[in-house]
Short mmCIF file of C-alpha atoms in Angstrom, two decimals:
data_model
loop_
_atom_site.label_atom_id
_atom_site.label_comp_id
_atom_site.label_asym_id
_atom_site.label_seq_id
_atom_site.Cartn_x
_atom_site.Cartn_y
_atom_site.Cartn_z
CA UNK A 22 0.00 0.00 0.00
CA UNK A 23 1.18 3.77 -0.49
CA UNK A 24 1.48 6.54 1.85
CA UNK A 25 -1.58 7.52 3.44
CA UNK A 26 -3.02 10.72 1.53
CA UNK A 27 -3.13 14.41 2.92
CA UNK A 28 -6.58 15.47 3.72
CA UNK A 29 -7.67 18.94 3.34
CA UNK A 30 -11.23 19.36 4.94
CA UNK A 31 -13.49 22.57 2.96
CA UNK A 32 -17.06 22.15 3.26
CA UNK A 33 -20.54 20.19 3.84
CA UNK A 34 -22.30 16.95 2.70
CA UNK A 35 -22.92 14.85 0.30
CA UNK A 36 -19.03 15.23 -0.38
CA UNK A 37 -17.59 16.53 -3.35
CA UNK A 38 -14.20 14.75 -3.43
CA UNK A 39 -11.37 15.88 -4.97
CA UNK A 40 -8.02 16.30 -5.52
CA UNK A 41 -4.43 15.32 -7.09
CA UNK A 42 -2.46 12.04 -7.79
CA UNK A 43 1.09 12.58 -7.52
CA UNK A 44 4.87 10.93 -7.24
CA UNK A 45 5.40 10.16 -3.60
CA UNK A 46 9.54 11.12 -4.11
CA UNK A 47 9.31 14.72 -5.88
CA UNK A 48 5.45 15.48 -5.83
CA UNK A 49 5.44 15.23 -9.48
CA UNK A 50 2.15 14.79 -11.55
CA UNK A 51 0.52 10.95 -11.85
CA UNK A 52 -1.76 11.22 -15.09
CA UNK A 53 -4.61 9.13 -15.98
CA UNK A 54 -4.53 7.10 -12.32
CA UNK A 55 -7.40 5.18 -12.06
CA UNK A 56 -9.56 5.82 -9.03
CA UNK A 57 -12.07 3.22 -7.73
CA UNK A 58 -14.44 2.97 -5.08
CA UNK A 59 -14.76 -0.50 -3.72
CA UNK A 60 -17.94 -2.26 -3.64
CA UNK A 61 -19.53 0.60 -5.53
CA UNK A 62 -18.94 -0.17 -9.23
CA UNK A 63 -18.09 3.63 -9.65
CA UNK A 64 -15.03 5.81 -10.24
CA UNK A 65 -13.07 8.37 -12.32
CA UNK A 66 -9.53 8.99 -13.82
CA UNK A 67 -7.56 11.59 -13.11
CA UNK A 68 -6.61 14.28 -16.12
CA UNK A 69 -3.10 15.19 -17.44
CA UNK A 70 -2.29 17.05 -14.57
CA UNK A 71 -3.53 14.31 -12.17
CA UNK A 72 -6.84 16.38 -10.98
CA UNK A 73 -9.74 14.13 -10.31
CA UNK A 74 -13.29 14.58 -8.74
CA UNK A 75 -16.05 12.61 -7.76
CA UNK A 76 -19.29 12.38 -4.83
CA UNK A 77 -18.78 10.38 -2.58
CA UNK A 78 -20.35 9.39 0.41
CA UNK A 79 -18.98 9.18 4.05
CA UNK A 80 -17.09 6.02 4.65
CA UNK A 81 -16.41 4.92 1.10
CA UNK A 82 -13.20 2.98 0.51
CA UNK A 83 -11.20 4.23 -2.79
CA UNK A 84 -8.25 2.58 -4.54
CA UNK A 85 -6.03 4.24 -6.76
CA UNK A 86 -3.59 2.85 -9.39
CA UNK A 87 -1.93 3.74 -12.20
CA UNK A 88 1.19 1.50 -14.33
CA UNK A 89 4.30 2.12 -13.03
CA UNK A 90 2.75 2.79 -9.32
CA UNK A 91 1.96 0.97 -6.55
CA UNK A 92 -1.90 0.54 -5.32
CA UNK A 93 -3.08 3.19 -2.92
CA UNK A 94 -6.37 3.41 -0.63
CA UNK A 95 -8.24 6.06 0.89
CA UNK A 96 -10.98 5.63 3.59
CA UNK A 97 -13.71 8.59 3.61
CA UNK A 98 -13.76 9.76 7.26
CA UNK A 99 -17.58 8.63 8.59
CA UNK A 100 -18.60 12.16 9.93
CA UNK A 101 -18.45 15.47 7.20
CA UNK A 102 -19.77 18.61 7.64
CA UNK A 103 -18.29 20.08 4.43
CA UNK A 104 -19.76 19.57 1.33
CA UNK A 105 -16.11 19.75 -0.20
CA UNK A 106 -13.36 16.80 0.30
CA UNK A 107 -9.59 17.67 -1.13
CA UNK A 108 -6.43 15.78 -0.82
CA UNK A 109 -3.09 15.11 -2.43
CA UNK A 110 -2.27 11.31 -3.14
CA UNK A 111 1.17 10.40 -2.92
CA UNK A 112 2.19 7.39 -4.98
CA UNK A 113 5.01 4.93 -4.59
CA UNK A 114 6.88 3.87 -8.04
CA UNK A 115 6.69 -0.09 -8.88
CA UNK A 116 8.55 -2.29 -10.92
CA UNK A 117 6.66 -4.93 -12.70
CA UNK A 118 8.14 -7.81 -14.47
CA UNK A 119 5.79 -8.27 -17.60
CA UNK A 120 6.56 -12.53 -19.09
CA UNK A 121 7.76 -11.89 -22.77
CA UNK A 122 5.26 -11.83 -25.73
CA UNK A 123 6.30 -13.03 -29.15
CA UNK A 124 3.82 -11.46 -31.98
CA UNK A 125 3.85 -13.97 -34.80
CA UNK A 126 2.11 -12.52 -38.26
CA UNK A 127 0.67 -16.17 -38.98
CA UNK A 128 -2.57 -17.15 -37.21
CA UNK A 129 -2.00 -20.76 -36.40
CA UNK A 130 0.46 -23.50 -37.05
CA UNK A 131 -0.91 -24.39 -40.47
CA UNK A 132 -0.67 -21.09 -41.90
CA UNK A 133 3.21 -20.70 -40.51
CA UNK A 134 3.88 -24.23 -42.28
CA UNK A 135 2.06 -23.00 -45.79
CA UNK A 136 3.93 -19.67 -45.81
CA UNK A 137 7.29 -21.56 -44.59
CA UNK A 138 6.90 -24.33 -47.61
CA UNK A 139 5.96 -21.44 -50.24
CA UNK A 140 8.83 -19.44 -49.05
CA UNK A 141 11.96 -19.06 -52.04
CA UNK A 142 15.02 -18.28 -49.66
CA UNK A 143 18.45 -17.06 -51.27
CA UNK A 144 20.77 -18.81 -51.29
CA UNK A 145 23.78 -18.78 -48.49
CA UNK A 146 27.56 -18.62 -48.74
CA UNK A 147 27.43 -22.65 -47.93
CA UNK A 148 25.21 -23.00 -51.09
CA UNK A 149 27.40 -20.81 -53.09
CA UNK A 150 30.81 -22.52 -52.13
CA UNK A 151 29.30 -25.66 -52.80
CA UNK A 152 28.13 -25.02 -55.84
CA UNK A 153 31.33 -23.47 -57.33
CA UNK A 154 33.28 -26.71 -56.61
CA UNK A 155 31.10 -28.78 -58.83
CA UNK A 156 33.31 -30.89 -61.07
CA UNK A 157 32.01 -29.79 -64.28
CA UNK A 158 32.15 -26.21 -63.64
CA UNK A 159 35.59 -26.57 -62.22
CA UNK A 160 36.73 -28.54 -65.35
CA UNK A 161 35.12 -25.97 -67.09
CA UNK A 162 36.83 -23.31 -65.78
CA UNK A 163 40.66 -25.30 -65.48
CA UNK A 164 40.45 -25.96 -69.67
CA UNK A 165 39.53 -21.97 -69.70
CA UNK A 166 42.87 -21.00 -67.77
CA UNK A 167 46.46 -20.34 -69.05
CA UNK A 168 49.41 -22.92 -67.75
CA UNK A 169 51.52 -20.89 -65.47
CA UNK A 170 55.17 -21.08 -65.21
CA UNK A 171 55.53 -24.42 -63.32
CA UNK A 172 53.30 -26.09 -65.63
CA UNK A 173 54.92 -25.10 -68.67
CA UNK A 174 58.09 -26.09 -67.78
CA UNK A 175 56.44 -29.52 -66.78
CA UNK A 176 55.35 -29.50 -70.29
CA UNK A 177 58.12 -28.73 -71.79
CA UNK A 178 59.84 -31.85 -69.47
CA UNK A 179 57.23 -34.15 -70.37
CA UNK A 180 58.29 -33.00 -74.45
CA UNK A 181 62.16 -33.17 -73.49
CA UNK A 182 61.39 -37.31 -72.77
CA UNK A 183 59.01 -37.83 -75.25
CA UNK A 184 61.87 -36.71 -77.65
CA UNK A 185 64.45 -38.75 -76.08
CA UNK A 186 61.73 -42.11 -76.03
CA UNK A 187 61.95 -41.75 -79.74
CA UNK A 188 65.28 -40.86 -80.59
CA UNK A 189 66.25 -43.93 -79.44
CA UNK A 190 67.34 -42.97 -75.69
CA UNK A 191 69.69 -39.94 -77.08
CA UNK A 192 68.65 -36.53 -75.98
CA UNK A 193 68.18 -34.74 -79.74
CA UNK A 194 70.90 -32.38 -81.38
CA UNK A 195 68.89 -30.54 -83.58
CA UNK A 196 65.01 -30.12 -85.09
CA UNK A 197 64.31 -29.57 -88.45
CA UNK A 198 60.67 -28.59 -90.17
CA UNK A 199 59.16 -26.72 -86.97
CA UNK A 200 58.83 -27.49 -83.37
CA UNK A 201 56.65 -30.45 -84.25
CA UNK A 202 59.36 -32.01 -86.61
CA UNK A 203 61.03 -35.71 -85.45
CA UNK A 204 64.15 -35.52 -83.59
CA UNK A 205 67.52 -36.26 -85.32
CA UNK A 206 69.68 -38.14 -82.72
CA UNK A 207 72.39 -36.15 -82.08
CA UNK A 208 75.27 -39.38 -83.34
CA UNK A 209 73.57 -38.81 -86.96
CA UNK A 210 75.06 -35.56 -86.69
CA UNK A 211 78.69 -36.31 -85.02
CA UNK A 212 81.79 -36.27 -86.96
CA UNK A 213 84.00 -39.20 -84.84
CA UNK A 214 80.40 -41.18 -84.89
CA UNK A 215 80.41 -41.17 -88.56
CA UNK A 216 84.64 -42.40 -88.56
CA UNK A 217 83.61 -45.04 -86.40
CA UNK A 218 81.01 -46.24 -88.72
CA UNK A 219 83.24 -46.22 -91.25
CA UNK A 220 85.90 -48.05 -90.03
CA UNK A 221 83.61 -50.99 -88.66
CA UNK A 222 82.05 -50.87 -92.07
CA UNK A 223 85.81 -51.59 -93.70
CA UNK A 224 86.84 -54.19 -90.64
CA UNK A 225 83.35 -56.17 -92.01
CA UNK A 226 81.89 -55.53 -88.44
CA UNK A 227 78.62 -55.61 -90.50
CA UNK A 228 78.99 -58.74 -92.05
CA UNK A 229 76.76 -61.42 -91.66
CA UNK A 230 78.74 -64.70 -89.76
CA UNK A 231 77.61 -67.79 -90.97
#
């Protein structure tokens, strides 16, 4: 309950009551406090500036409240002789906890699960990674690209044997015709290769032996 209120007695009966809600720390304004009177299914609201007024009757038991406040009463003294009735009501700030509300824009269940099931969403950066490391769009893309240098010279390696594997096992001395003519092994070419020919060819190293 809050602080008792401050009655100001004027004049006569019935009783016009009236008077001000305010903050019970600085006497600031309370707007729109709700005033009841209990067991009388009858009361007012204060203004803007927290002025109220009512008739009442000697006796009657009011309750005031307002959000943000804590619940005050007032008991009408039994014996009036003024007509008038002020007082100042001092009320205590409150803290309420209110439980959390989640506003949903879908009326039920079902309607959530049709809207969820229409619903296109874009895609993610999961979706998008996996779908650039497809196969076919990265062989796509590898026949697309340039060999850099390490690949070139493992090319020009893989050429360098090739041309050796033909020649007979002899790296090649020259190329004639382009760079896609046959290798000439490089002994067709030597001087002392041809001698030695020569002079096997006069021993009769080529002969056949019977």
């Amino acid at each position: 309950m809050g602080r008792a209120p401050i009655a100001i007695a004027q004049q006569g009966k019935p009783v016009q009551f009236s008077g001000l809600t305010l903050t019970s720390d600085s006497m600031s304004v309370v707007p729109f406090a709700t005033i009841l009177v209990k067991n009388r299914f009858k009361g007012t609201v204060s203004d803007l500036k927290g002025f109220f007024s009512m008739v009442l009757l000697p006796g009657d038991s009011l309750v005031f409240s307002a959000v943000g406040y804590r619940a005050s009463t007032f008991v009408m003294p039994d014996r009036l002789d003024e007509k008038f009735y002020s007082v100042l009501v001092p009320m205590e700030r409150d803290t309420v906890d209110l439980p959390a509300a989640v506003i949903y824009p879908w009326p039920s269940k079902e309607a959530f699960r049709q809207e969820f099931l229409a619903l296109e969403l874009k895609d993610d950066a999961t979706s998008i990674a996996r779908r650039n490391l497809e196969k076919d769009l990265l062989v796509q893309l590898a026949s697309a690209m340039s060999m850099d240098a390490s690949e070139n010279q493992k090319l020009y390696m893989q050429k360098v044997i090739a041309q050796t594997y033909y020649a007979g096992g002899q790296q090649p001395f020259a190329q004639f015709g382009g760079p896609n003519a046959f290798p000439i092994p490089s002994t067709l070419l030597s001087p002392g290769a041809w001698t030695q020919f020569f002079q096997a060819l006069r021993r009769g190293d080529f002969r056949r032996k019977d």
